[in-house]
Each structure stands twice: as structure tokens, then as C-alpha cells.
Coordinates of C-alpha atoms in Angstrom, one line a residue:
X1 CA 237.0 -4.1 28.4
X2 CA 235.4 -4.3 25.1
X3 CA 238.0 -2.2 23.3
X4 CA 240.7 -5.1 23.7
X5 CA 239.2 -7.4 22.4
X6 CA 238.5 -7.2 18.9
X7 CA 237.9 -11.1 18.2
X8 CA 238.2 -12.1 14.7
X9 CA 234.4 -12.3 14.3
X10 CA 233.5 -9.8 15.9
X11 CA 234.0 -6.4 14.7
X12 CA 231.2 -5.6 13.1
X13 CA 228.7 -6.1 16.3
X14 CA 228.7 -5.2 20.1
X15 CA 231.0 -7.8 22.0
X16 CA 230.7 -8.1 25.3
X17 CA 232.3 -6.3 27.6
X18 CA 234.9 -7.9 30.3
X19 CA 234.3 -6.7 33.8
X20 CA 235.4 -8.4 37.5
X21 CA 232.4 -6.4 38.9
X22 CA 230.6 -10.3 38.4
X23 CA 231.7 -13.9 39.1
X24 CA 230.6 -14.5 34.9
X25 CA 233.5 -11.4 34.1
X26 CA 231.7 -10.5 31.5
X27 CA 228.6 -7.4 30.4
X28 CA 226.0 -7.2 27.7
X29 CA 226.8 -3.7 25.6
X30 CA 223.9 -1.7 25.7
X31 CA 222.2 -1.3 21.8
X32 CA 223.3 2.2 20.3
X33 CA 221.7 4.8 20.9
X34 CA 221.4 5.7 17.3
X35 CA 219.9 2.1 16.1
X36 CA 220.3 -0.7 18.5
X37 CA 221.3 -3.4 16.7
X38 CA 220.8 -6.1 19.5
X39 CA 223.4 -8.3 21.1
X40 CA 225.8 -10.7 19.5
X41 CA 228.3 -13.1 21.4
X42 CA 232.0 -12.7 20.7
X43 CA 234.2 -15.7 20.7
X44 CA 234.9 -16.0 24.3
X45 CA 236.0 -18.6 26.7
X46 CA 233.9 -18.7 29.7
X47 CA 235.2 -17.0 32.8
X48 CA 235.5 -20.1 35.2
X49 CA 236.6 -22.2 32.3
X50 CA 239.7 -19.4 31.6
X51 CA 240.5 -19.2 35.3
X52 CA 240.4 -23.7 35.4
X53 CA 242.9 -23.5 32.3
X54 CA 245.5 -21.3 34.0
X55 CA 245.4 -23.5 37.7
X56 CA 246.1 -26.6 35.3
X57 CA 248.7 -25.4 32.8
X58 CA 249.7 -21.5 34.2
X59 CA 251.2 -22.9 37.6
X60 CA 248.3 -20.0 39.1
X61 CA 246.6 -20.6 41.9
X62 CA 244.6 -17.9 42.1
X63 CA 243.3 -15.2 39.8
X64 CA 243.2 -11.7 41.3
X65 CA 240.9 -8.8 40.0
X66 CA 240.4 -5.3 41.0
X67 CA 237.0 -3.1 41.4
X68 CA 236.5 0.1 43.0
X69 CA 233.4 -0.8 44.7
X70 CA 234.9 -4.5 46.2
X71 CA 238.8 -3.8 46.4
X72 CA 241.1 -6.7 45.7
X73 CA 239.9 -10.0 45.5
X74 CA 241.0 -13.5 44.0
X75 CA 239.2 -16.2 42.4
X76 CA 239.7 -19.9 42.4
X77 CA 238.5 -22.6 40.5
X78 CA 237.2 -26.3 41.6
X79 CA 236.7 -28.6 38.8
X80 CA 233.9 -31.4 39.4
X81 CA 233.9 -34.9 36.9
X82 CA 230.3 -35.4 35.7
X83 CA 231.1 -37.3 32.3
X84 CA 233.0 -37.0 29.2
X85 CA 230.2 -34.6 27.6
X86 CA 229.2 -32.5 30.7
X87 CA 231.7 -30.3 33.0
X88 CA 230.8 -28.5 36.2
X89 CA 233.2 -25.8 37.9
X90 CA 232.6 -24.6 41.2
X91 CA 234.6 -20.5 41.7
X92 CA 235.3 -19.3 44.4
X93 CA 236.0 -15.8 45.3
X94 CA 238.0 -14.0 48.0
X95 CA 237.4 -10.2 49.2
X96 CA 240.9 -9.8 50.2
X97 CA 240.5 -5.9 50.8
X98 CA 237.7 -6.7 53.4
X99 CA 239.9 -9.1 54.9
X100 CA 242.5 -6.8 55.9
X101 CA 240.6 -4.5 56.7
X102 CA 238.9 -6.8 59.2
X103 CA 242.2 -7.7 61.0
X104 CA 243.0 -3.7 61.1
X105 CA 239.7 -3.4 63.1
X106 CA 239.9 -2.1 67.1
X107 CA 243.5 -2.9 66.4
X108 CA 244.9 1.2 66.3
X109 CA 247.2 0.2 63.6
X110 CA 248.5 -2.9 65.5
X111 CA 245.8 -5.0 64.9
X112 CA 247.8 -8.3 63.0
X113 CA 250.1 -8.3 65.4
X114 CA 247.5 -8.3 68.5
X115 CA 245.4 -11.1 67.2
X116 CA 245.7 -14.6 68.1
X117 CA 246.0 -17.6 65.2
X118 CA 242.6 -18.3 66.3
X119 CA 240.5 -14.7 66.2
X120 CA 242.2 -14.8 62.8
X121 CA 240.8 -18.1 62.0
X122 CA 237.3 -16.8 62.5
X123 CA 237.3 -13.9 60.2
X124 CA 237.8 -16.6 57.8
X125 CA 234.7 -18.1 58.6
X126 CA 232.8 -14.8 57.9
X127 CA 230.6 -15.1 54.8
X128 CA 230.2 -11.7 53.5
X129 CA 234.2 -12.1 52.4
X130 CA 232.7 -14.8 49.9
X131 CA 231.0 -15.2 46.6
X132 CA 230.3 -18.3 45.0
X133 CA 229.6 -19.3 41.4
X134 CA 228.3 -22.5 39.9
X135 CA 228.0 -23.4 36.2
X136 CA 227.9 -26.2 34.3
X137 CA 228.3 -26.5 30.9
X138 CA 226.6 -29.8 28.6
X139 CA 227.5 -31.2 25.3
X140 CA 223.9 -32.2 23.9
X141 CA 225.3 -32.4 20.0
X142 CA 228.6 -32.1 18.3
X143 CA 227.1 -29.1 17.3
X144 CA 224.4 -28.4 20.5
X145 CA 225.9 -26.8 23.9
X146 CA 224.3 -26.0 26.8
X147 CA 225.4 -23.4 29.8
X148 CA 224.0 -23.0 33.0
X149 CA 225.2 -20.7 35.9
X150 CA 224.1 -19.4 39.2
X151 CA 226.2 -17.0 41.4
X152 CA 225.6 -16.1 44.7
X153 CA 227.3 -13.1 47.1
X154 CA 227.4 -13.7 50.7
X155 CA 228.5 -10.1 51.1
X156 CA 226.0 -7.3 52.9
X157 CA 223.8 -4.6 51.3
X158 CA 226.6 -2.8 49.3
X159 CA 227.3 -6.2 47.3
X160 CA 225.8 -7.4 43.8
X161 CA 223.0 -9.6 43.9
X162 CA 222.8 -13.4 43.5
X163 CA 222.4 -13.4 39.0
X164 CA 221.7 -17.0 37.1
X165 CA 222.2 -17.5 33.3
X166 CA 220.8 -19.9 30.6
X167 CA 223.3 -20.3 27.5
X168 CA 222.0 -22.4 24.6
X169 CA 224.1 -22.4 21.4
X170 CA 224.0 -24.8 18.0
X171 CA 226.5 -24.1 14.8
X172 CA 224.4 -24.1 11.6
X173 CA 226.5 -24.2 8.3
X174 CA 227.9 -20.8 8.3
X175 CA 225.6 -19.7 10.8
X176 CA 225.7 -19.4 14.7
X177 CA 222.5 -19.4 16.7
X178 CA 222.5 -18.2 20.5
X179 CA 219.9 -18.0 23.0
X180 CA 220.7 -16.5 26.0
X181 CA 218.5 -15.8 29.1
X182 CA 220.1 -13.9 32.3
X183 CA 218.2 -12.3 35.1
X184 CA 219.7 -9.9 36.2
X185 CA 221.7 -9.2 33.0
X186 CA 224.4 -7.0 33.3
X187 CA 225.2 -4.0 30.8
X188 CA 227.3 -1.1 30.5
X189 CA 226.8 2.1 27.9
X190 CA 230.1 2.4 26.0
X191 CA 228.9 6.1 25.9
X192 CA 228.8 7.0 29.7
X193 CA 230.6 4.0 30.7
X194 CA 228.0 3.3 33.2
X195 CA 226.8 -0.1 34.4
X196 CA 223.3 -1.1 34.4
X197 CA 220.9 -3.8 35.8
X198 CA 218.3 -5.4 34.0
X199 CA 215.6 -7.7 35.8
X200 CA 215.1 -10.1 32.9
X201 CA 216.7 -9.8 29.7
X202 CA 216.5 -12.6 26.9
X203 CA 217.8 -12.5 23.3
X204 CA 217.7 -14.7 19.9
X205 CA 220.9 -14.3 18.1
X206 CA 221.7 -15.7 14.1
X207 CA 224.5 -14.4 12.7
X208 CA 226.3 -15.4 9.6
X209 CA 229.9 -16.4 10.3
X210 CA 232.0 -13.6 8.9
X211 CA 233.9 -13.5 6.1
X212 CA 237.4 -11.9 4.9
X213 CA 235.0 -9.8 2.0
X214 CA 231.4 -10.3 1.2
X215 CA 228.1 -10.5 2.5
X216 CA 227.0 -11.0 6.1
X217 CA 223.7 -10.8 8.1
X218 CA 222.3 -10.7 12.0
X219 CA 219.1 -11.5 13.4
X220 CA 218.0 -10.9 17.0
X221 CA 214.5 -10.9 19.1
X222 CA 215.2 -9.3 22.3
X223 CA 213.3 -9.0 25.0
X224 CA 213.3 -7.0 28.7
X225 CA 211.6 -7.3 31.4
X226 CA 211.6 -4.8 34.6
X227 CA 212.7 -1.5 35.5
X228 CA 216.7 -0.9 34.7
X229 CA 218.6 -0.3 38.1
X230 CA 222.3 1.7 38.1
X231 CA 225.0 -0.5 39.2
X232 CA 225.7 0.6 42.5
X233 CA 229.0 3.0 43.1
X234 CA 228.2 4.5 39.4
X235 CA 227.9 8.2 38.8
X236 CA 224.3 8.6 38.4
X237 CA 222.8 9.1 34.5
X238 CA 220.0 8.8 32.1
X239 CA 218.7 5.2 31.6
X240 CA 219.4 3.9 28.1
X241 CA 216.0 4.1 26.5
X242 CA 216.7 0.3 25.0
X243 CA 217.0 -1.0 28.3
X244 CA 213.6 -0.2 29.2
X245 CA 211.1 -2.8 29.3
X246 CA 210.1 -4.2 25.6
X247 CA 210.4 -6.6 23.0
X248 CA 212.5 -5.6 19.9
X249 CA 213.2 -7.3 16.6
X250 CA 216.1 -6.1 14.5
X251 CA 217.8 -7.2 11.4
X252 CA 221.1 -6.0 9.9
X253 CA 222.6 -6.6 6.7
X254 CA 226.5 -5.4 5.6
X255 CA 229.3 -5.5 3.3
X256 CA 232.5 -5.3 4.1
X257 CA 235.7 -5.4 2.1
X258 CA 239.2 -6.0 2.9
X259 CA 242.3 -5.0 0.8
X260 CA 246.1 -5.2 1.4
X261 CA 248.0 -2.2 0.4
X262 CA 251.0 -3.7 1.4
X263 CA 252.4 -7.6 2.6
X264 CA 255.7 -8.7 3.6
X265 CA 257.2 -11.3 1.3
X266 CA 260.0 -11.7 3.2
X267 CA 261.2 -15.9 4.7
X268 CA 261.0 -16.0 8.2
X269 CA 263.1 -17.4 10.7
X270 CA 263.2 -21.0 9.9
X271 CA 262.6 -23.3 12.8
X272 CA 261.0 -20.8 15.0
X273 CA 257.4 -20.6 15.7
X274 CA 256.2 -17.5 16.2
X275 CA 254.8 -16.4 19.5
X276 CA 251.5 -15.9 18.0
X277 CA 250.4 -16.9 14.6
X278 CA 247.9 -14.3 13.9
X279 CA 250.5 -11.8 14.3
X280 CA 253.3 -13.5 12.2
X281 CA 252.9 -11.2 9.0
X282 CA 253.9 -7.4 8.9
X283 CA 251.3 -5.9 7.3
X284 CA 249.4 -2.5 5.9
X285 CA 245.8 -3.5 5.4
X286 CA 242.3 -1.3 4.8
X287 CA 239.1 -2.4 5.4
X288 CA 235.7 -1.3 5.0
X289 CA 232.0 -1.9 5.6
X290 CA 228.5 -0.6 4.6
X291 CA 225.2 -2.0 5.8
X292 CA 221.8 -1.1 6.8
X293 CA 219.9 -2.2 10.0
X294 CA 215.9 -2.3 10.5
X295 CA 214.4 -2.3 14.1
X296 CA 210.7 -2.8 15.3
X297 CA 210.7 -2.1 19.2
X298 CA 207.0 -2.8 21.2
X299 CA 206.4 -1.3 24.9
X300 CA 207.9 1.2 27.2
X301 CA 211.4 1.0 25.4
X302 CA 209.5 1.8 22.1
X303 CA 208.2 5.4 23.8
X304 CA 211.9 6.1 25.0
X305 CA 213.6 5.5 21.6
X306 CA 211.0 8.3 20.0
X307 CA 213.2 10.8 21.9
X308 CA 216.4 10.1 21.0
X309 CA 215.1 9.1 17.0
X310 CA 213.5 12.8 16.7
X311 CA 216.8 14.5 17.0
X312 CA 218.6 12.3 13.7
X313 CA 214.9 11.8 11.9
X314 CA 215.5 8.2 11.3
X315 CA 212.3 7.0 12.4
X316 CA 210.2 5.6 9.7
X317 CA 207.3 5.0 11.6
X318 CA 205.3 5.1 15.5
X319 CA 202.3 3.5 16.7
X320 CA 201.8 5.5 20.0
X321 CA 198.5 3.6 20.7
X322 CA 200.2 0.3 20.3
X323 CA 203.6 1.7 22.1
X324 CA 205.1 0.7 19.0
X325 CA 208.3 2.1 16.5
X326 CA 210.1 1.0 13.5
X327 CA 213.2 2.4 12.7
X328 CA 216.0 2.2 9.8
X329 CA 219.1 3.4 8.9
X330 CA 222.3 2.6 7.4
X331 CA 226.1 2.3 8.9
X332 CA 229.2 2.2 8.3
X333 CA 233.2 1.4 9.5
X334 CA 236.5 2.1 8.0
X335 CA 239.8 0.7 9.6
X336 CA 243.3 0.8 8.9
X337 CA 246.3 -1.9 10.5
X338 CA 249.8 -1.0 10.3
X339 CA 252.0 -4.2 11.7
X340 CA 256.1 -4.3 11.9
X341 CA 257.4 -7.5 12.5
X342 CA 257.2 -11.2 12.7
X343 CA 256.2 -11.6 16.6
X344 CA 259.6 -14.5 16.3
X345 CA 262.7 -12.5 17.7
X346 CA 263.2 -12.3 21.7
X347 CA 263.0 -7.7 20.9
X348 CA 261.6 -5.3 18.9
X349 CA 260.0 -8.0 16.3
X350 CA 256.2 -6.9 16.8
X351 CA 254.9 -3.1 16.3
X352 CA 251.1 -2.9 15.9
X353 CA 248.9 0.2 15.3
X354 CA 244.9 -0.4 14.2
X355 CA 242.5 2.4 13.8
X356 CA 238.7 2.4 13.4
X357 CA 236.2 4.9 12.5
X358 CA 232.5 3.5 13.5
X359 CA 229.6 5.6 11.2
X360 CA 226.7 4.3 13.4
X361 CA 224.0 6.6 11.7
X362 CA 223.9 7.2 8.2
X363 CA 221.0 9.7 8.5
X364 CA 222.8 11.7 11.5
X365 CA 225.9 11.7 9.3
X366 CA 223.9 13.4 6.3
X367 CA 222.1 15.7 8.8
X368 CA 225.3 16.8 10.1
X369 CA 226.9 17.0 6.7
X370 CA 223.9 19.2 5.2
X371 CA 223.8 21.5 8.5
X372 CA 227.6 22.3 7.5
X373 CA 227.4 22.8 4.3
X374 CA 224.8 25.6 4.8
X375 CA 227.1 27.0 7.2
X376 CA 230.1 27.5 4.6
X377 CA 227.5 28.6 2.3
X378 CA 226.1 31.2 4.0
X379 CA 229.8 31.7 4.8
X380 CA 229.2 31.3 8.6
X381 CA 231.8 29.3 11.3
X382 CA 230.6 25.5 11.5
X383 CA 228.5 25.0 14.7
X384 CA 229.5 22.7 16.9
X385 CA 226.5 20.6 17.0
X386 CA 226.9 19.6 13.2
X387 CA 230.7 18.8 13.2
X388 CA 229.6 16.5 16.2
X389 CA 227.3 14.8 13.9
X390 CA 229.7 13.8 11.0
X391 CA 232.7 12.8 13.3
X392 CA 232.9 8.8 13.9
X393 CA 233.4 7.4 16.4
X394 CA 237.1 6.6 16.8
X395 CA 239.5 4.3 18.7
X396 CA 242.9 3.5 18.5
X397 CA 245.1 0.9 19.8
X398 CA 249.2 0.4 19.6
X399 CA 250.9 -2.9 20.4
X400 CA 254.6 -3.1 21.1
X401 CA 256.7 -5.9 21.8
X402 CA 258.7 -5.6 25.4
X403 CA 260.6 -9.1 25.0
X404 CA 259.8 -12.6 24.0
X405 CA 256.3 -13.5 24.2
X406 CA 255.4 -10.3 26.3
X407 CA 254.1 -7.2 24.9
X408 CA 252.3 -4.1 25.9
X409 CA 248.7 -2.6 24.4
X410 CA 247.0 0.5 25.1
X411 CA 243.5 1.0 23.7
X412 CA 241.6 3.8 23.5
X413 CA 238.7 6.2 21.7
X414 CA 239.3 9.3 20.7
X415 CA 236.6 12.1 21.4
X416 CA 236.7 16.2 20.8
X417 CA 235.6 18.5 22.9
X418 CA 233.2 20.9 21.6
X419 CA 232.8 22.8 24.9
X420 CA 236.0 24.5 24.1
X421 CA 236.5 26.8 21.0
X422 CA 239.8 25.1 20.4
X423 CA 237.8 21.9 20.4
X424 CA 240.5 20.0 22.0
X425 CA 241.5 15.9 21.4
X426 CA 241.2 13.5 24.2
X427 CA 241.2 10.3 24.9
X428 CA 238.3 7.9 25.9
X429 CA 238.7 5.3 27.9
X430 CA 241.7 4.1 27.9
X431 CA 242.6 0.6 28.4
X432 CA 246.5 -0.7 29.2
X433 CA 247.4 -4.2 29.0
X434 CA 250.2 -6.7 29.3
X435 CA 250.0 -9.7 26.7
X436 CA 251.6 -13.0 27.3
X437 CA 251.7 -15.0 24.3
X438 CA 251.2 -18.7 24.9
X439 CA 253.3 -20.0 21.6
X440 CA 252.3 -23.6 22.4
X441 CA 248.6 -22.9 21.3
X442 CA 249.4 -21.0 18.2
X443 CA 247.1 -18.4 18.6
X444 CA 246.1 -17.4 22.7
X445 CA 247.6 -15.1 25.2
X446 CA 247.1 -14.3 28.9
X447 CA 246.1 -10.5 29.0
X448 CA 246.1 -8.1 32.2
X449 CA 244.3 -5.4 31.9
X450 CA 243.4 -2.1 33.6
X451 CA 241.0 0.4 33.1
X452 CA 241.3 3.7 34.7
X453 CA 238.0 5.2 33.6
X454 CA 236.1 2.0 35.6
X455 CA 238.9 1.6 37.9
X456 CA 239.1 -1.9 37.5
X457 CA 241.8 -4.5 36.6
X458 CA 241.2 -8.4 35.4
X459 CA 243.6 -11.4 34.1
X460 CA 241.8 -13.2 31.4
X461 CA 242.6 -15.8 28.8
X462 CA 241.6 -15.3 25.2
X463 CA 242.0 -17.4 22.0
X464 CA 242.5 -16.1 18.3
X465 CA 242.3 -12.6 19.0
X466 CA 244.5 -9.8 17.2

């Protein structure tokens, strides 16, 4: 999921979310409620491309992934020469659940043992255990690539349907431009946790590369087309009103600072790589960031985002004739890091705690905060409603070393519950992993991950990530 991967990039803007409920692994976060401030890529490796890197150098044949709505399955990866600039990967993926539960069939039990090697062999040949995915990826430039994919699922009516993607990226100087075309695309509300299906979706993506302090900027034009459809197996809930059909434009600007209280200056071990560079340095850092965003929305989404802009009164203006609205706000993020050791000795050499508070809506916060100050003035008890409005949104995460280059992670949000008067902590979403640091690289690891909120579990591969 989103919440384990904070990539180095990537923290100010929605990252995609990793999922096995597709053969690409990964989902589009659906724009804030508050002020969508469109889609930008994370640095990630691409999902047939991960699973091709741990056949050839992992000694793993296969790649197994869990999903409530598909059971077990495992995923293998057939590597086809084109050229030296242009790769094509052909996955494969196994529903292992429904094949065990096929040999169980009229069986009583006993069903493994009453089959023959050749009824066995032709539950093999059944297509709806199978989904296949084709991409290929093409080096126009040194600084041009281009990604195409098409997947296709040979299951019955309770499995996803067939989704093709259109990746075109080019590095400006300090600047990345996307464009990125999927239909269906796939996204899930970080709110509700819900997945959703879009017809068509297409985006436009610049973003400044980020910096340690200082200035940075996004741009995106994003565009849907047809009616958003509920992953199926999902609790039902309200559409997202930016997932409706529309064209938006938005712009972001921010600041962000980062300061050291506190840096080790201790020598480490000589003659000892550490297990992962990026986590070689114990650590107390603080970091902060202001910005504001601007969005123009056109069609049905435009109508839906009225709604939900009414209650916070940041909506600076609406065309209903034209089916037109242009919002603004501002935003802001505090985080704090906390790391213990040099990631070098066999035990107890890495401790790792990160916190982040996410301000999302300036104008909610200052709603909220004026709503409660009346409150104490007019020596009243704070409502609910207005101590909801001024709490961020909050995650946390703790890393701890179990020996050598493995470690474990759990990642989580932090919500209260106003429905109770004791208004009660809990956590969000949690996420627990097991890391395996590949020294060799420097700076990658082998994650495994399970989510008990989705019910879903996933092995992935990820580079220069903290």
C-alpha cells in the first residue's frame, strides 16, 4: 500500500498505491476530497519488471500474492529479446486457490487422492485459472521512454476485466513530465479504502524534482471519461466526486524545509557496507512544508465537487451553466524521523520511527479553529465536528531491525473517534511488512507486505526508498 512506500520524491503528492488485485500491482489514489491535486508518479519499478529481477538474481521462481476476492495466486515472468533499447515481458499468473479447490470438487474430501495424473492434467488446461499480462517497454531517447501494457483475465464473471495502459515519460532539467493513459484505470480512496473503476482516465503530469529545502511545483491536466464502477467484492460507498466524468486542470506550488536537530558523528564500522545506505546515519530530523494549490474542474465532476467545497467554503468560484468550478486553497505537512543505528551490525543496529501530520485544507483548518475558539469563548465543550476539522491527518510507521539485512515495518494512520465521548485513538490501516535489504545495490530491498484492512498480501521490489 501507499503508506510503505514513502519514496524519496514523493512525499509531498499522491503515490500510487500497490495492490495484487491487477496484473500492473499498482492503483491511481483518488484526488482529495478537500482539493484534488491530481496524480503524480512515485519512483517505482514496473511490476513485471520487479518480478523478472527476482527470477534472475532472487533464485524465485514465482511470486505469490494474496486478495480476498481471487485467493492465492503466483505470478511468473517470461522475458522476450527485442533489442538493446526495447524489452518485452510476458506474466503469467496462477489462481492457485481455484485450483485446489477444483481438485476438491465431487471428491467428498478425498478428491486428490481419487483423481488420476490425467483428470489432473486437464484442470490445468482450464483457462479461467489464468491471467495474462503483456507490456513492453521502449527507449526512444536517453531521456524519452515509452510503456505499453495490456492484461487480459481468462477467469468468469467474478474476475477483473481485460485493462491496457499507455506510459510516456521524458526527464527535463529538474523536471519530470508523464503522460499516462489507462482504460480502465484503477483507484482506491485512502479515506474509505475502497477500490474504484474508471472507464477512461488520462493525465499530464510536470513536476519539479524535489529538493532537500526550497521551492517545488506540479502541474496536471486530467481527464475522465465514463461512469466510475466499485471494484467488485468492496463494501459499497459514495463515488468520489473527482472520479466523475470531467476534465480538470490544477496547479500546486510549496515550500518545504528540512532541519536536523540532531546527527550522529560517530565512525562507522570500517570495512562494512551497510545493509542499506539510506539508512546508514542515526538521525533526529524535522521537516516542514507550506503550499497552495489551484484547481479548475469542467463537467459532471465539476457539479460533484460543489458538494463537498460548500461544507469548508473554499470555492472561489462556479459556472453552473458551463458545469464549471475553480477552487483554491492552501496546505500543509509537518514530519518528524527518529533513527538508532547504523543498519551495519548482524542485531539491534537499526530503530526507525517517522511521523507525519498532512494539513490538506487550509480553509477547513481555519473553519475548524474559529468554530472552537467560539466554543471556549462562550465557555461551551468543543463540538466534535470542529475538533475534526483542525486534526491532521496522521500516520505513523516503526522499523526494527530482526537480524542482518531483515527487518520488520508496521505502518499506519492514526484516526479518533468522535462517535464516542471519550473520543477514542485507533489505528487506520495498518500495514506490516518484512524488509530484506539487498546490500549489493546500496539502496533496494525485497518487501512483503500485508494489509489486513484490504486483506491482501504482495512481494515487491523497491529502490531508494526510506
Amino acid at each position: 500500500m501507499k503508506k510503505l512506500r514513502w519514496a524519496i520524491d514523493g512525499e509531498l503528492w499522491e503515490l500510487d498505491a500497490s495492490t495484487p488485485r491487477t496484473l500492473e500491482g499498482a492503483a491511481r489514489a483518488v484526488p482529495g476530497k478537500a482539493l484534488p491535486l491530481g496524480l503524480s508518479r512515485g519512483t517505482k519499478l514496473f511490476r513485471p519488471i520487479q518480478i523478472d529481477f527476482m527470477q534472475r538474481f532472487m533464485a524465485a521462481p514465482f511470486l505469490p500474492s494474496y486478495t480476498h476476492h481471487l485467493g492465492v495466486t503466483i505470478q511468473r515472468v517470461l522475458s522476450i529479446p527485442v533489442s538493446e533499447n526495447w524489452s518485452a515481458l510476458l506474466l503469467g499468473q496462477f489462481n492457485l486457490r481455484k485450483f485446489l479447490s477444483s481438485l476438491k470438487e465431487n471428491g467428498d474430501g478425498d478428491g486428490v487422492r481419487k483423481r488420476d495424473l490425467k483428470s489432473i492434467g486437464k484442470l490445468f488446461l482450464d483457462k479461467s485459472l489464468y491471467a495474462l499480462g503483456f507490456s513492453s517497454e521502449v527507449l526512444l531517447t536517453p531521456d524519452d521512454t515509452l510503456l505499453l501494457s495490456s492484461d487480459s483475465y481468462y477467469a468468469h464473471n467474478s474476475s477483473p476485466i481485460p485493462r491496457k495502459k499507455a506510459v510516456f515519460h521524458h526527464k527535463f532539467p529538474h523536471h519530470n513530465l508523464t503522460v499516462d493513459a489507462a482504460w480502465p484505470a484503477l483507484f482506491v480512496d485512502k479515506e474509505t479504502g475502497t477500490y474504484w473503476d474508471v472507464p477512461f482516465s488520462m493525465a499530464i503530469d510536470l513536476a519539479s524534482l524535489p529538493l532537500d529545502s526550497g521551492l517545488s511545483y506540479h502541474l496536471c491536466l486530467h481527464h475522465n471519461h465514463g461512469s466510475p464502477k466499485q471494484f467488485q467484492g468492496d463494501p459499497i460507498a459514495q463515488v468520489p466526486a473527482s472520479l466523475f466524468p470531467g476534465v480538470s486542470a490544477k496547479c500546486a506550488f510549496s515550500y518545504e524545509k528540512n532541519v536536523d536537530i540532531w546527527r550522529s558523528k560517530a565512525q562507522k564500522l570500517k570495512m562494512v557496507q551497510p545493509y542499506d545506505i539510506l539508512l546508514s546515519d542515526p538521525h533526529v530530523s524535522a521537516s516542514g512544508t507550506i503550499g497552495a494549490a489551484l484547481s479548475a474542474n469542467f463537467g459532471e465532476s465539476s457539479v460533484r465537487l460543489v458538494e463537498d467545497a460548500e461544507d469548508i467554503k473554499h470555492l472561489l468560484y462556479h459556472n453552473p451553466t458551463l458545469k464549471s468550478t475553480l477552487l483554491g486553497d492552501i496546505f500543509a505537512s509537518v514530519s518528524f524521523t527518529a533513527q538508532h543505528g547504523n543498519f551495519q551490525r548482524l542485531v539491534s543496529d537499526l530503530t526507525r520511527f517517522h511521523v507525519r501530520m498532512d494539513f490538506p485544507s487550509g480553509t477547513k483548518f481555519l473553519s475548524g479553529a474559529t468554530r472552537l475558539a467560539q466554543d471556549l469563548l462562550n465557555s461551551q465543550q468543543p463540538s466534535p465536528e470542529a475538533v475534526k476539522m483542525i486534526c491532521p491527518t496522521t500516520s505513523l510507521s516503526l522499523q526494527q531491525q530482526i537480524a542482518g539485512p531483515f527487518s520488520f515495518r508496521v505502518d499506519s494512520g492514526v484516526v479518533i473517534d468522535f462517535k464516542d465521548k471519550g473520543w477514542h485513538i485507533q489505528a487506520d490501516q495498518p500495514v506490516f511488512a518484512i524488509e530484506y535489504a539487498l546490500q549489493v545495490l546500496c539502496s533496494a530491498k525485497a518487501v512483503a507486505w500485508y494489509s489486513p484492512k484490504h486483506q491482501e498480501f504482495m512481494v515487491e521490489l523497491r529502490f531508494f526508498e526510506r
